[in-house]
mmCIF file of C-alpha atoms in Angstrom:
data_model
loop_
_atom_site.group_PDB
_atom_site.id
_atom_site.type_symbol
_atom_site.label_atom_id
_atom_site.label_comp_id
_atom_site.label_asym_id
_atom_site.label_seq_id
_atom_site.Cartn_x
_atom_site.Cartn_y
_atom_site.Cartn_z
ATOM 1 C CA MET A 175 -37.819 -64.656 -38.930
ATOM 2 C CA LYS A 176 -36.975 -63.161 -35.574
ATOM 3 C CA ASN A 177 -33.681 -65.107 -35.454
ATOM 4 C CA LYS A 178 -32.731 -63.729 -38.885
ATOM 5 C CA PHE A 179 -33.063 -60.136 -37.603
ATOM 6 C CA ILE A 180 -30.941 -60.975 -34.583
ATOM 7 C CA LEU A 181 -28.222 -62.437 -36.834
ATOM 8 C CA LEU A 182 -28.378 -59.341 -39.068
ATOM 9 C CA GLU A 183 -27.905 -57.017 -36.057
ATOM 10 C CA ILE A 184 -24.913 -59.057 -34.856
ATOM 11 C CA ALA A 185 -23.350 -58.838 -38.319
ATOM 12 C CA LEU A 186 -23.801 -55.043 -38.472
ATOM 13 C CA VAL A 187 -22.288 -54.572 -35.031
ATOM 14 C CA THR A 188 -19.328 -56.767 -35.981
ATOM 15 C CA LEU A 189 -18.709 -54.822 -39.192
ATOM 16 C CA SER A 190 -18.931 -51.545 -37.306
ATOM 17 C CA ALA A 191 -16.478 -52.776 -34.686
ATOM 18 C CA CYS A 192 -14.039 -53.903 -37.365
ATOM 19 C CA LYS A 193 -14.245 -50.500 -39.077
ATOM 20 C CA THR A 194 -13.601 -48.708 -35.790
ATOM 21 C CA ALA A 195 -10.704 -50.952 -34.937
ATOM 22 C CA SER A 196 -9.236 -50.437 -38.399
ATOM 23 C CA SER A 197 -9.441 -46.638 -38.049
ATOM 24 C CA ALA A 198 -7.975 -46.705 -34.572
ATOM 25 C CA SER A 199 -5.002 -48.764 -35.673
ATOM 26 C CA SER A 200 -3.445 -45.675 -37.282
ATOM 27 C CA VAL A 201 -3.661 -43.656 -34.063
ATOM 28 C CA GLN A 202 -0.547 -43.505 -31.904
ATOM 29 C CA LEU A 203 -1.013 -44.226 -28.236
ATOM 30 C CA VAL A 204 0.477 -41.764 -25.774
ATOM 31 C CA GLU A 205 1.323 -42.637 -22.232
ATOM 32 C CA VAL A 206 -0.685 -40.480 -19.838
ATOM 33 C CA LYS A 207 0.931 -39.703 -16.522
ATOM 34 C CA THR A 208 -1.100 -38.605 -13.533
ATOM 35 C CA GLN A 209 0.206 -35.352 -12.060
ATOM 36 C CA LYS A 210 -0.048 -34.382 -8.438
ATOM 37 C CA ASN A 211 -2.534 -31.579 -7.713
ATOM 38 C CA ILE A 212 -1.221 -28.618 -5.754
ATOM 39 C CA SER A 213 -3.769 -27.155 -3.360
ATOM 40 C CA ILE A 214 -3.726 -23.360 -3.173
ATOM 41 C CA ASN A 215 -4.264 -22.616 0.525
ATOM 42 C CA ASN A 216 -2.576 -21.134 3.591
ATOM 43 C CA GLU A 217 -0.302 -24.159 3.891
ATOM 44 C CA LEU A 218 1.379 -23.403 0.561
ATOM 45 C CA LYS A 219 4.822 -21.952 1.316
ATOM 46 C CA ASN A 220 6.178 -18.833 -0.368
ATOM 47 C CA ASP A 221 9.004 -19.070 -2.856
ATOM 48 C CA ASP A 222 11.535 -16.934 -0.979
ATOM 49 C CA GLU A 223 13.581 -16.151 -4.074
ATOM 50 C CA PHE A 224 10.499 -15.007 -5.986
ATOM 51 C CA VAL A 225 9.331 -12.914 -3.017
ATOM 52 C CA LYS A 226 12.691 -11.113 -2.958
ATOM 53 C CA ILE A 227 12.394 -10.295 -6.657
ATOM 54 C CA ILE A 228 8.900 -8.826 -6.509
ATOM 55 C CA GLU A 229 9.167 -7.114 -3.098
ATOM 56 C CA PRO A 230 10.522 -3.757 -4.437
ATOM 57 C CA TYR A 231 7.746 -3.622 -7.036
ATOM 58 C CA LYS A 232 5.124 -4.538 -4.431
ATOM 59 C CA GLN A 233 6.316 -1.782 -2.101
ATOM 60 C CA LYS A 234 6.204 0.763 -4.923
ATOM 61 C CA LEU A 235 2.701 -0.355 -5.953
ATOM 62 C CA ASP A 236 1.416 -0.329 -2.362
ATOM 63 C CA LYS A 237 2.760 3.192 -1.844
ATOM 64 C CA GLU A 238 1.055 4.408 -5.001
ATOM 65 C CA MET A 239 -2.243 2.659 -4.312
ATOM 66 C CA ASN A 240 -2.421 3.942 -0.740
ATOM 67 C CA GLN A 241 -2.045 7.598 -1.663
ATOM 68 C CA LYS A 242 -4.941 9.846 -0.662
ATOM 69 C CA ILE A 243 -6.757 11.432 -3.608
ATOM 70 C CA SER A 244 -9.846 12.863 -1.889
ATOM 71 C CA HIS A 245 -11.999 12.705 1.236
ATOM 72 C CA THR A 246 -15.645 12.083 2.087
ATOM 73 C CA ASN A 247 -17.520 12.920 5.281
ATOM 74 C CA ILE A 248 -20.155 10.264 4.575
ATOM 75 C CA ASP A 249 -20.242 6.699 3.311
ATOM 76 C CA LEU A 250 -20.601 6.531 -0.463
ATOM 77 C CA THR A 251 -22.936 3.648 -1.288
ATOM 78 C CA LYS A 252 -24.639 2.158 -4.348
ATOM 79 C CA GLN A 253 -27.922 1.250 -2.673
ATOM 80 C CA GLY A 254 -31.212 2.843 -3.682
ATOM 81 C CA ASP A 255 -32.607 4.326 -6.882
ATOM 82 C CA ASN A 256 -30.601 7.533 -6.397
ATOM 83 C CA SER A 257 -27.520 6.269 -4.571
ATOM 84 C CA ASN A 258 -25.005 8.938 -3.646
ATOM 85 C CA LEU A 259 -22.071 7.045 -5.210
ATOM 86 C CA GLY A 260 -24.106 6.288 -8.331
ATOM 87 C CA ASN A 261 -25.118 9.937 -8.765
ATOM 88 C CA LEU A 262 -21.543 11.072 -8.128
ATOM 89 C CA LEU A 263 -19.965 8.765 -10.716
ATOM 90 C CA ALA A 264 -22.686 9.522 -13.267
ATOM 91 C CA ASP A 265 -21.943 13.241 -12.797
ATOM 92 C CA TYR A 266 -18.204 12.619 -13.206
ATOM 93 C CA THR A 267 -18.969 10.696 -16.409
ATOM 94 C CA PHE A 268 -21.083 13.596 -17.680
ATOM 95 C CA ASP A 269 -18.517 16.269 -16.776
ATOM 96 C CA GLY A 270 -15.561 14.410 -18.280
ATOM 97 C CA ALA A 271 -17.400 13.496 -21.474
ATOM 98 C CA ASN A 272 -18.755 17.031 -21.815
ATOM 99 C CA GLU A 273 -15.275 18.507 -21.500
ATOM 100 C CA TRP A 274 -14.017 16.118 -24.210
ATOM 101 C CA ALA A 275 -16.999 16.785 -26.509
ATOM 102 C CA LYS A 276 -16.571 20.562 -26.347
ATOM 103 C CA LYS A 277 -12.936 20.226 -27.349
ATOM 104 C CA ASN A 278 -13.244 17.500 -29.987
ATOM 105 C CA LEU A 279 -16.811 17.738 -31.320
ATOM 106 C CA GLN A 280 -17.643 21.354 -30.559
ATOM 107 C CA LYS A 281 -20.786 19.942 -28.954
ATOM 108 C CA ASN A 282 -22.203 19.665 -25.450
ATOM 109 C CA VAL A 283 -23.104 16.346 -23.850
ATOM 110 C CA ASP A 284 -26.773 16.270 -22.874
ATOM 111 C CA ALA A 285 -26.820 13.430 -20.343
ATOM 112 C CA ALA A 286 -24.883 10.472 -18.948
ATOM 113 C CA LEU A 287 -25.844 6.931 -18.026
ATOM 114 C CA ILE A 288 -23.791 4.205 -16.323
ATOM 115 C CA ASN A 289 -24.738 0.805 -14.913
ATOM 116 C CA ILE A 290 -24.969 0.056 -11.207
ATOM 117 C CA GLY A 291 -23.413 -3.369 -11.796
ATOM 118 C CA GLY A 292 -20.225 -1.695 -12.983
ATOM 119 C CA ILE A 293 -19.832 -0.084 -9.555
ATOM 120 C CA ARG A 294 -18.365 -3.051 -7.703
ATOM 121 C CA THR A 295 -18.231 -1.783 -4.120
ATOM 122 C CA THR A 296 -18.731 1.207 -1.826
ATOM 123 C CA ILE A 297 -16.356 3.858 -0.442
ATOM 124 C CA GLY A 298 -16.359 4.314 3.311
ATOM 125 C CA LYS A 299 -16.316 7.591 5.187
ATOM 126 C CA GLY A 300 -12.849 9.107 5.437
ATOM 127 C CA ASP A 301 -9.888 9.363 3.096
ATOM 128 C CA ILE A 302 -10.432 8.126 -0.446
ATOM 129 C CA LEU A 303 -7.361 6.234 -1.598
ATOM 130 C CA LEU A 304 -6.312 5.498 -5.157
ATOM 131 C CA LYS A 305 -6.941 1.807 -4.564
ATOM 132 C CA SER A 306 -10.522 2.649 -3.541
ATOM 133 C CA VAL A 307 -11.302 3.713 -7.104
ATOM 134 C CA PHE A 308 -9.684 0.557 -8.519
ATOM 135 C CA GLU A 309 -11.909 -1.479 -6.201
ATOM 136 C CA VAL A 310 -15.006 0.452 -7.256
ATOM 137 C CA MET A 311 -14.165 0.277 -10.975
ATOM 138 C CA PRO A 312 -11.854 -2.690 -11.716
ATOM 139 C CA PHE A 313 -12.782 -2.782 -15.412
ATOM 140 C CA GLU A 314 -11.053 -1.137 -18.368
ATOM 141 C CA ASN A 315 -14.259 0.383 -19.754
ATOM 142 C CA GLU A 316 -14.005 3.392 -22.067
ATOM 143 C CA VAL A 317 -16.206 6.476 -22.147
ATOM 144 C CA ILE A 318 -18.364 6.476 -25.271
ATOM 145 C CA ILE A 319 -20.603 9.302 -26.476
ATOM 146 C CA VAL A 320 -23.667 8.083 -28.345
ATOM 147 C CA LYS A 321 -25.315 10.534 -30.725
ATOM 148 C CA MET A 322 -29.060 9.832 -30.837
ATOM 149 C CA LYS A 323 -32.160 11.378 -32.315
ATOM 150 C CA GLY A 324 -34.643 12.589 -29.755
ATOM 151 C CA ALA A 325 -37.250 10.168 -31.051
ATOM 152 C CA ASP A 326 -34.906 7.244 -30.291
ATOM 153 C CA LEU A 327 -34.535 8.264 -26.656
ATOM 154 C CA GLN A 328 -37.956 6.722 -26.093
ATOM 155 C CA GLY A 329 -36.173 3.375 -26.054
ATOM 156 C CA LEU A 330 -34.034 4.559 -23.132
ATOM 157 C CA TYR A 331 -37.074 5.700 -21.168
ATOM 158 C CA ASP A 332 -38.968 2.488 -21.941
ATOM 159 C CA TYR A 333 -35.980 0.485 -20.697
ATOM 160 C CA TYR A 334 -36.108 2.172 -17.282
ATOM 161 C CA ALA A 335 -39.890 1.858 -17.089
ATOM 162 C CA LYS A 336 -39.663 -1.867 -17.800
ATOM 163 C CA THR A 337 -36.648 -2.786 -15.654
ATOM 164 C CA GLN A 338 -37.062 -0.294 -12.762
ATOM 165 C CA VAL A 339 -33.298 -0.783 -12.226
ATOM 166 C CA ASN A 340 -31.245 1.893 -10.451
ATOM 167 C CA ASN A 341 -28.661 2.408 -13.192
ATOM 168 C CA PRO A 342 -27.292 5.885 -12.337
ATOM 169 C CA VAL A 343 -28.012 8.850 -14.607
ATOM 170 C CA SER A 344 -26.930 12.472 -14.857
ATOM 171 C CA HIS A 345 -28.984 15.304 -16.380
ATOM 172 C CA LEU A 346 -31.887 12.894 -16.844
ATOM 173 C CA TYR A 347 -35.173 12.633 -14.937
ATOM 174 C CA ILE A 348 -37.311 9.541 -15.352
ATOM 175 C CA GLU A 349 -40.569 9.150 -13.466
ATOM 176 C CA THR A 350 -42.864 6.134 -13.581
ATOM 177 C CA ASN A 351 -46.046 5.178 -11.784
ATOM 178 C CA ASN A 352 -46.654 1.439 -11.431
ATOM 179 C CA GLY A 353 -44.279 0.814 -14.318
ATOM 180 C CA GLN A 354 -45.789 3.416 -16.658
ATOM 181 C CA LEU A 355 -43.841 6.488 -17.758
ATOM 182 C CA THR A 356 -45.330 9.687 -16.370
ATOM 183 C CA LYS A 357 -42.533 12.233 -16.850
ATOM 184 C CA THR A 358 -39.204 12.325 -18.708
ATOM 185 C CA LEU A 359 -36.731 15.185 -18.936
ATOM 186 C CA ILE A 360 -33.261 15.613 -20.398
ATOM 187 C CA ASN A 361 -31.318 18.625 -19.178
ATOM 188 C CA GLY A 362 -34.527 19.749 -17.495
ATOM 189 C CA LYS A 363 -36.487 19.849 -20.754
ATOM 190 C CA ALA A 364 -38.824 17.607 -22.686
ATOM 191 C CA VAL A 365 -37.250 15.714 -25.589
ATOM 192 C CA ASN A 366 -37.376 17.267 -29.054
ATOM 193 C CA PRO A 367 -37.920 14.254 -31.388
ATOM 194 C CA THR A 368 -35.963 15.827 -34.265
ATOM 195 C CA GLN A 369 -33.003 17.100 -32.209
ATOM 196 C CA ASP A 370 -29.655 15.300 -31.907
ATOM 197 C CA TYR A 371 -28.675 14.394 -28.356
ATOM 198 C CA TYR A 372 -25.286 13.289 -27.046
ATOM 199 C CA ILE A 373 -25.367 10.678 -24.277
ATOM 200 C CA ALA A 374 -22.201 9.711 -22.376
ATOM 201 C CA THR A 375 -21.938 6.084 -21.288
ATOM 202 C CA SER A 376 -19.491 3.155 -21.232
ATOM 203 C CA ASP A 377 -18.431 1.036 -24.189
ATOM 204 C CA TYR A 378 -20.067 -1.948 -22.467
ATOM 205 C CA LEU A 379 -23.478 -0.288 -22.450
ATOM 206 C CA ALA A 380 -23.055 1.346 -25.861
ATOM 207 C CA LEU A 381 -22.587 -2.148 -27.295
ATOM 208 C CA GLY A 382 -25.857 -3.332 -25.746
ATOM 209 C CA GLY A 383 -24.641 -4.547 -22.359
ATOM 210 C CA ASP A 384 -27.294 -5.003 -19.647
ATOM 211 C CA ASN A 385 -29.747 -5.367 -22.554
ATOM 212 C CA MET A 386 -29.532 -1.635 -23.409
ATOM 213 C CA LYS A 387 -30.338 -2.291 -27.051
ATOM 214 C CA PHE A 388 -31.660 1.233 -27.575
ATOM 215 C CA PHE A 389 -28.086 2.524 -27.995
ATOM 216 C CA ALA A 390 -27.861 0.567 -31.271
ATOM 217 C CA LYS A 391 -30.001 3.251 -32.942
ATOM 218 C CA GLY A 392 -27.340 5.877 -32.271
ATOM 219 C CA GLU A 393 -23.833 6.638 -33.495
ATOM 220 C CA SER A 394 -21.086 5.647 -31.036
ATOM 221 C CA ILE A 395 -18.194 8.098 -30.710
ATOM 222 C CA PRO A 396 -15.137 6.750 -28.829
ATOM 223 C CA THR A 397 -13.277 9.171 -26.575
ATOM 224 C CA GLY A 398 -10.253 7.054 -25.633
ATOM 225 C CA ILE A 399 -10.888 7.930 -21.968
ATOM 226 C CA LYS A 400 -11.037 5.122 -19.405
ATOM 227 C CA LEU A 401 -13.889 5.520 -16.941
ATOM 228 C CA ARG A 402 -11.640 4.687 -14.003
ATOM 229 C CA ASP A 403 -9.038 7.275 -15.064
ATOM 230 C CA LEU A 404 -11.804 9.835 -15.375
ATOM 231 C CA PHE A 405 -13.075 9.072 -11.858
ATOM 232 C CA ILE A 406 -9.553 9.311 -10.437
ATOM 233 C CA ASP A 407 -9.009 12.696 -12.090
ATOM 234 C CA TYR A 408 -12.253 14.098 -10.701
ATOM 235 C CA PHE A 409 -11.640 12.782 -7.196
ATOM 236 C CA LYS A 410 -8.235 14.480 -7.298
ATOM 237 C CA LYS A 411 -9.896 17.727 -8.397
ATOM 238 C CA THR A 412 -12.293 17.501 -5.446
ATOM 239 C CA PRO A 413 -10.418 17.424 -2.094
ATOM 240 C CA GLU A 414 -13.763 17.089 -0.296
ATOM 241 C CA VAL A 415 -16.450 15.121 -2.113
ATOM 242 C CA VAL A 416 -19.762 16.917 -2.556
ATOM 243 C CA VAL A 417 -22.630 14.494 -3.189
ATOM 244 C CA ASN A 418 -25.806 15.325 -5.074
ATOM 245 C CA ASN A 419 -28.809 13.638 -3.484
ATOM 246 C CA ASP A 420 -31.360 14.931 -5.983
ATOM 247 C CA VAL A 421 -34.004 12.537 -7.307
ATOM 248 C CA ARG A 422 -33.302 11.428 -10.870
ATOM 249 C CA LEU A 423 -35.047 8.073 -10.961
ATOM 250 C CA ASN A 424 -38.512 8.272 -9.431
ATOM 251 C CA PHE A 425 -40.164 4.846 -9.600
ATOM 252 C CA ILE A 426 -43.499 5.435 -7.881
ATOM 253 C CA GLY A 427 -45.189 2.202 -6.812
ATOM 254 C CA LYS A 428 -42.055 0.171 -7.476
ATOM 255 C CA LYS A 429 -42.416 -3.378 -6.163
#
């Protein structure tokens, strides 16, 4: 009996192999040639002709990128729950969005929120160059204003209480004690659950980036303004940067 099963298995394998071979017979074989890999390193020589072509454009770009747009007497960093660069860029986001909302919505923006991960580097003490802002904000994110009911802002506060992450805010105060909310203010006042609030943020966050799902309860209003362009405009308006070091995120007992 055992031998019969072995013979049956051999027959099935043979039939399967024949079927596969029959199907493969209609496939055309293509000769595959191995290509030489080119290592990208310091030993790779420049294409002189290409360098000549792009050199005028490179010089023009370098000149533009190295232009001074502002100045800071201190290092602007992203470290800490109320980092000076984070507070500054959150304020710029608020001011720019508020200016747009007054003109286009006849409304005032109530607060702003950006993510610390979107701030890619710091700005050292001294002249602030145009390229500095491109390094800080290399993304093409757009300013979005999210219209939310006051009752839905609880999701925003719960997010900060749970994550304890230093995502910069403007015109918001969030205080927790050992992960529990103890005080929340928007524009210096307690939230009115039935009132409409307008929160400025980026399209990335408005769409739920960094797990900010609470924005889904609101109505997203696009402004067409790029965050980086907004920052550049405000640096140009401020020859000497003035940093706000006020406490906005107060995570007491944070581990």
